Amino acid sequence: TKGEVELVCEPAGLSTGPDNLVHKAATALRTHTGHDLGAYVRLTKRVPMQAGLGGGSSDAAAALAGLNEIWKLGLTREALHAMAASVGSDVAFFHSLPAAWCTGRGEVTTPEPAPANGFEFVLVCPAVGLATAGVFK
């Protein structure tokens, strides 16, 4: 549709305004392309909030890729990657497949091949919230 981007979130307490990274991603895409396209976006959070896992950033990266397809903009992965850094520090990471080293604020990514025998890691979600900026520091 033409017009606004409407965002609905689950759980309902999440911001749906311009401070939400999905909203920022849609706005950046519209501004970059000069299109006045709109969308209704429903975001269901599955990655715990403030877990330091980049949940909001991965949502923003998915919004960039998804709206690029839905709006038939034809932007390359590289163009989306460049735009991602303006949305949030580690959003670009989620356009660096299959893995990447991140430097700077998290916006500078160097793609890395995945290990031949996969990844092994321990995932910890502390009882206290973690801000992405603090995790990168």
PDB file of C-alpha atoms in Angstrom:
ATOM      1  CA  THR A   1       0.000   0.000   0.000  1.00  0.00           C
ATOM      2  CA  LYS A   2       0.999   3.620  -0.207  1.00  0.00           C
ATOM      3  CA  GLY A   3       1.389   5.556   2.989  1.00  0.00           C
ATOM      4  CA  GLU A   4       2.388   4.518   6.448  1.00  0.00           C
ATOM      5  CA  VAL A   5       4.128   1.523   7.919  1.00  0.00           C
ATOM      6  CA  GLU A   6       1.966   0.081  10.667  1.00  0.00           C
ATOM      7  CA  LEU A   7       3.699  -2.149  13.193  1.00  0.00           C
ATOM      8  CA  VAL A   8       1.993  -4.478  15.655  1.00  0.00           C
ATOM      9  CA  CYS A   9       4.097  -6.391  18.197  1.00  0.00           C
ATOM     10  CA  GLU A  10       3.742  -9.477  20.352  1.00  0.00           C
ATOM     11  CA  PRO A  11       4.167  -9.191  23.260  1.00  0.00           C
ATOM     12  CA  ALA A  12       1.951  -6.141  23.255  1.00  0.00           C
ATOM     13  CA  GLY A  13       4.246  -4.061  25.507  1.00  0.00           C
ATOM     14  CA  LEU A  14       6.865  -3.535  22.788  1.00  0.00           C
ATOM     15  CA  SER A  15       7.124  -0.136  21.181  1.00  0.00           C
ATOM     16  CA  THR A  16       5.597   0.117  17.715  1.00  0.00           C
ATOM     17  CA  GLY A  17       6.863   3.641  17.089  1.00  0.00           C
ATOM     18  CA  PRO A  18       9.919   5.139  15.414  1.00  0.00           C
ATOM     19  CA  ASP A  19      12.234   3.813  18.174  1.00  0.00           C
ATOM     20  CA  ASN A  20      11.488   0.200  17.178  1.00  0.00           C
ATOM     21  CA  LEU A  21      14.254  -1.151  14.914  1.00  0.00           C
ATOM     22  CA  VAL A  22      11.743  -2.736  12.504  1.00  0.00           C
ATOM     23  CA  HIS A  23      10.056   0.652  12.100  1.00  0.00           C
ATOM     24  CA  LYS A  24      13.492   2.290  11.648  1.00  0.00           C
ATOM     25  CA  ALA A  25      14.382  -0.277   8.977  1.00  0.00           C
ATOM     26  CA  ALA A  26      11.174   0.342   7.026  1.00  0.00           C
ATOM     27  CA  THR A  27      11.676   4.098   7.254  1.00  0.00           C
ATOM     28  CA  ALA A  28      15.306   3.821   6.109  1.00  0.00           C
ATOM     29  CA  LEU A  29      14.261   1.702   3.129  1.00  0.00           C
ATOM     30  CA  ARG A  30      11.543   4.170   2.152  1.00  0.00           C
ATOM     31  CA  THR A  31      13.917   7.131   2.507  1.00  0.00           C
ATOM     32  CA  HIS A  32      16.748   5.427   0.603  1.00  0.00           C
ATOM     33  CA  THR A  33      14.537   4.470  -2.339  1.00  0.00           C
ATOM     34  CA  GLY A  34      12.325   7.581  -2.323  1.00  0.00           C
ATOM     35  CA  HIS A  35       9.193   5.417  -2.385  1.00  0.00           C
ATOM     36  CA  ASP A  36       6.077   6.203  -0.387  1.00  0.00           C
ATOM     37  CA  LEU A  37       5.206   2.556   0.171  1.00  0.00           C
ATOM     38  CA  GLY A  38       3.393   1.304   3.226  1.00  0.00           C
ATOM     39  CA  ALA A  39       3.014  -2.004   4.982  1.00  0.00           C
ATOM     40  CA  TYR A  40       1.299  -3.716   7.851  1.00  0.00           C
ATOM     41  CA  VAL A  41       3.962  -5.588   9.830  1.00  0.00           C
ATOM     42  CA  ARG A  42       3.274  -7.999  12.673  1.00  0.00           C
ATOM     43  CA  LEU A  43       6.348  -8.770  14.764  1.00  0.00           C
ATOM     44  CA  THR A  44       6.307 -11.785  17.083  1.00  0.00           C
ATOM     45  CA  LYS A  45       9.333 -11.751  19.398  1.00  0.00           C
ATOM     46  CA  ARG A  46      10.868 -15.168  20.041  1.00  0.00           C
ATOM     47  CA  VAL A  47      14.396 -14.136  21.017  1.00  0.00           C
ATOM     48  CA  PRO A  48      14.288 -12.894  24.625  1.00  0.00           C
ATOM     49  CA  MET A  49      14.437  -9.107  24.900  1.00  0.00           C
ATOM     50  CA  GLN A  50      17.620  -7.602  26.327  1.00  0.00           C
ATOM     51  CA  ALA A  51      19.366 -10.981  26.194  1.00  0.00           C
ATOM     52  CA  GLY A  52      22.312  -9.539  24.281  1.00  0.00           C
ATOM     53  CA  LEU A  53      21.520 -11.792  21.315  1.00  0.00           C
ATOM     54  CA  GLY A  54      20.644  -9.143  18.719  1.00  0.00           C
ATOM     55  CA  GLY A  55      16.950 -10.006  18.588  1.00  0.00           C
ATOM     56  CA  GLY A  56      15.850  -6.492  17.614  1.00  0.00           C
ATOM     57  CA  SER A  57      18.692  -6.201  15.114  1.00  0.00           C
ATOM     58  CA  SER A  58      17.796  -9.511  13.457  1.00  0.00           C
ATOM     59  CA  ASP A  59      14.181  -8.312  13.256  1.00  0.00           C
ATOM     60  CA  ALA A  60      15.362  -5.114  11.522  1.00  0.00           C
ATOM     61  CA  ALA A  61      17.538  -7.076   9.080  1.00  0.00           C
ATOM     62  CA  ALA A  62      14.592  -9.347   8.261  1.00  0.00           C
ATOM     63  CA  ALA A  63      12.375  -6.289   7.747  1.00  0.00           C
ATOM     64  CA  LEU A  64      14.895  -4.818   5.275  1.00  0.00           C
ATOM     65  CA  ALA A  65      15.096  -8.071   3.318  1.00  0.00           C
ATOM     66  CA  GLY A  66      11.363  -8.773   3.483  1.00  0.00           C
ATOM     67  CA  LEU A  67      10.202  -5.307   2.476  1.00  0.00           C
ATOM     68  CA  ASN A  68      12.776  -5.259  -0.318  1.00  0.00           C
ATOM     69  CA  GLU A  69      11.049  -8.369  -1.710  1.00  0.00           C
ATOM     70  CA  ILE A  70       7.454  -7.324  -0.986  1.00  0.00           C
ATOM     71  CA  TRP A  71       7.943  -3.845  -2.428  1.00  0.00           C
ATOM     72  CA  LYS A  72       9.885  -5.328  -5.402  1.00  0.00           C
ATOM     73  CA  LEU A  73      12.751  -2.856  -4.948  1.00  0.00           C
ATOM     74  CA  GLY A  74      15.455  -5.183  -6.260  1.00  0.00           C
ATOM     75  CA  LEU A  75      18.158  -3.966  -3.870  1.00  0.00           C
ATOM     76  CA  THR A  76      21.199  -6.215  -3.545  1.00  0.00           C
ATOM     77  CA  ARG A  77      22.342  -7.826  -0.303  1.00  0.00           C
ATOM     78  CA  GLU A  78      25.261  -5.359  -0.366  1.00  0.00           C
ATOM     79  CA  ALA A  79      22.903  -2.371  -0.607  1.00  0.00           C
ATOM     80  CA  LEU A  80      20.806  -3.704   2.274  1.00  0.00           C
ATOM     81  CA  HIS A  81      23.990  -4.357   4.261  1.00  0.00           C
ATOM     82  CA  ALA A  82      25.109  -0.740   3.783  1.00  0.00           C
ATOM     83  CA  MET A  83      21.688   0.569   4.804  1.00  0.00           C
ATOM     84  CA  ALA A  84      21.589  -1.716   7.845  1.00  0.00           C
ATOM     85  CA  ALA A  85      24.399   0.190   9.580  1.00  0.00           C
ATOM     86  CA  SER A  86      22.218   3.319   9.596  1.00  0.00           C
ATOM     87  CA  VAL A  87      19.424   1.402  11.339  1.00  0.00           C
ATOM     88  CA  GLY A  88      21.438  -0.099  14.198  1.00  0.00           C
ATOM     89  CA  SER A  89      24.969  -1.076  15.100  1.00  0.00           C
ATOM     90  CA  ASP A  90      24.733  -4.831  14.607  1.00  0.00           C
ATOM     91  CA  VAL A  91      21.917  -5.026  12.023  1.00  0.00           C
ATOM     92  CA  ALA A  92      24.457  -5.523   9.204  1.00  0.00           C
ATOM     93  CA  PHE A  93      25.705  -8.708  10.899  1.00  0.00           C
ATOM     94  CA  PHE A  94      22.443 -10.434   9.997  1.00  0.00           C
ATOM     95  CA  HIS A  95      23.089  -9.820   6.283  1.00  0.00           C
ATOM     96  CA  SER A  96      26.555 -11.443   6.549  1.00  0.00           C
ATOM     97  CA  LEU A  97      26.071 -15.115   5.849  1.00  0.00           C
ATOM     98  CA  PRO A  98      26.951 -17.667   7.004  1.00  0.00           C
ATOM     99  CA  ALA A  99      28.993 -16.003   9.781  1.00  0.00           C
ATOM    100  CA  ALA A 100      31.004 -12.834  10.361  1.00  0.00           C
ATOM    101  CA  TRP A 101      33.432 -11.001  12.620  1.00  0.00           C
ATOM    102  CA  CYS A 102      32.064  -7.647  13.752  1.00  0.00           C
ATOM    103  CA  THR A 103      34.131  -4.578  14.589  1.00  0.00           C
ATOM    104  CA  GLY A 104      33.504  -0.875  15.055  1.00  0.00           C
ATOM    105  CA  ARG A 105      30.133  -0.429  16.748  1.00  0.00           C
ATOM    106  CA  GLY A 106      29.212  -3.827  15.296  1.00  0.00           C
ATOM    107  CA  GLU A 107      28.382  -2.354  11.886  1.00  0.00           C
ATOM    108  CA  VAL A 108      31.663  -3.349  10.200  1.00  0.00           C
ATOM    109  CA  THR A 109      31.411  -7.009   9.244  1.00  0.00           C
ATOM    110  CA  THR A 110      33.912  -9.377   7.684  1.00  0.00           C
ATOM    111  CA  PRO A 111      32.223 -12.529   6.348  1.00  0.00           C
ATOM    112  CA  GLU A 112      33.667 -15.812   7.557  1.00  0.00           C
ATOM    113  CA  PRO A 113      32.978 -19.327   6.326  1.00  0.00           C
ATOM    114  CA  ALA A 114      31.169 -21.562   8.757  1.00  0.00           C
ATOM    115  CA  PRO A 115      33.314 -24.277  10.344  1.00  0.00           C
ATOM    116  CA  ALA A 116      33.119 -27.579   8.450  1.00  0.00           C
ATOM    117  CA  ASN A 117      31.810 -29.406  11.515  1.00  0.00           C
ATOM    118  CA  GLY A 118      29.393 -26.663  12.659  1.00  0.00           C
ATOM    119  CA  PHE A 119      29.346 -24.453  15.698  1.00  0.00           C
ATOM    120  CA  GLU A 120      29.423 -25.449  19.337  1.00  0.00           C
ATOM    121  CA  PHE A 121      28.424 -22.871  21.904  1.00  0.00           C
ATOM    122  CA  VAL A 122      26.668 -22.317  25.180  1.00  0.00           C
ATOM    123  CA  LEU A 123      23.792 -19.855  25.210  1.00  0.00           C
ATOM    124  CA  VAL A 124      23.248 -17.973  28.453  1.00  0.00           C
ATOM    125  CA  CYS A 125      20.311 -15.671  29.131  1.00  0.00           C
ATOM    126  CA  PRO A 126      20.965 -13.777  32.358  1.00  0.00           C
ATOM    127  CA  ALA A 127      18.188 -12.676  34.665  1.00  0.00           C
ATOM    128  CA  VAL A 128      19.149  -9.025  34.089  1.00  0.00           C
ATOM    129  CA  GLY A 129      18.664  -7.180  30.812  1.00  0.00           C
ATOM    130  CA  LEU A 130      21.606  -6.427  28.532  1.00  0.00           C
ATOM    131  CA  ALA A 131      21.720  -3.486  26.130  1.00  0.00           C
ATOM    132  CA  THR A 132      23.417  -4.233  22.803  1.00  0.00           C
ATOM    133  CA  ALA A 133      25.746  -1.232  23.209  1.00  0.00           C
ATOM    134  CA  GLY A 134      26.907  -2.581  26.565  1.00  0.00           C
ATOM    135  CA  VAL A 135      27.499  -6.057  25.164  1.00  0.00           C
ATOM    136  CA  PHE A 136      29.734  -4.680  22.399  1.00  0.00           C
ATOM    137  CA  LYS A 137      31.709  -2.566  24.901  1.00  0.00           C
TER     138      LYS A 137
END
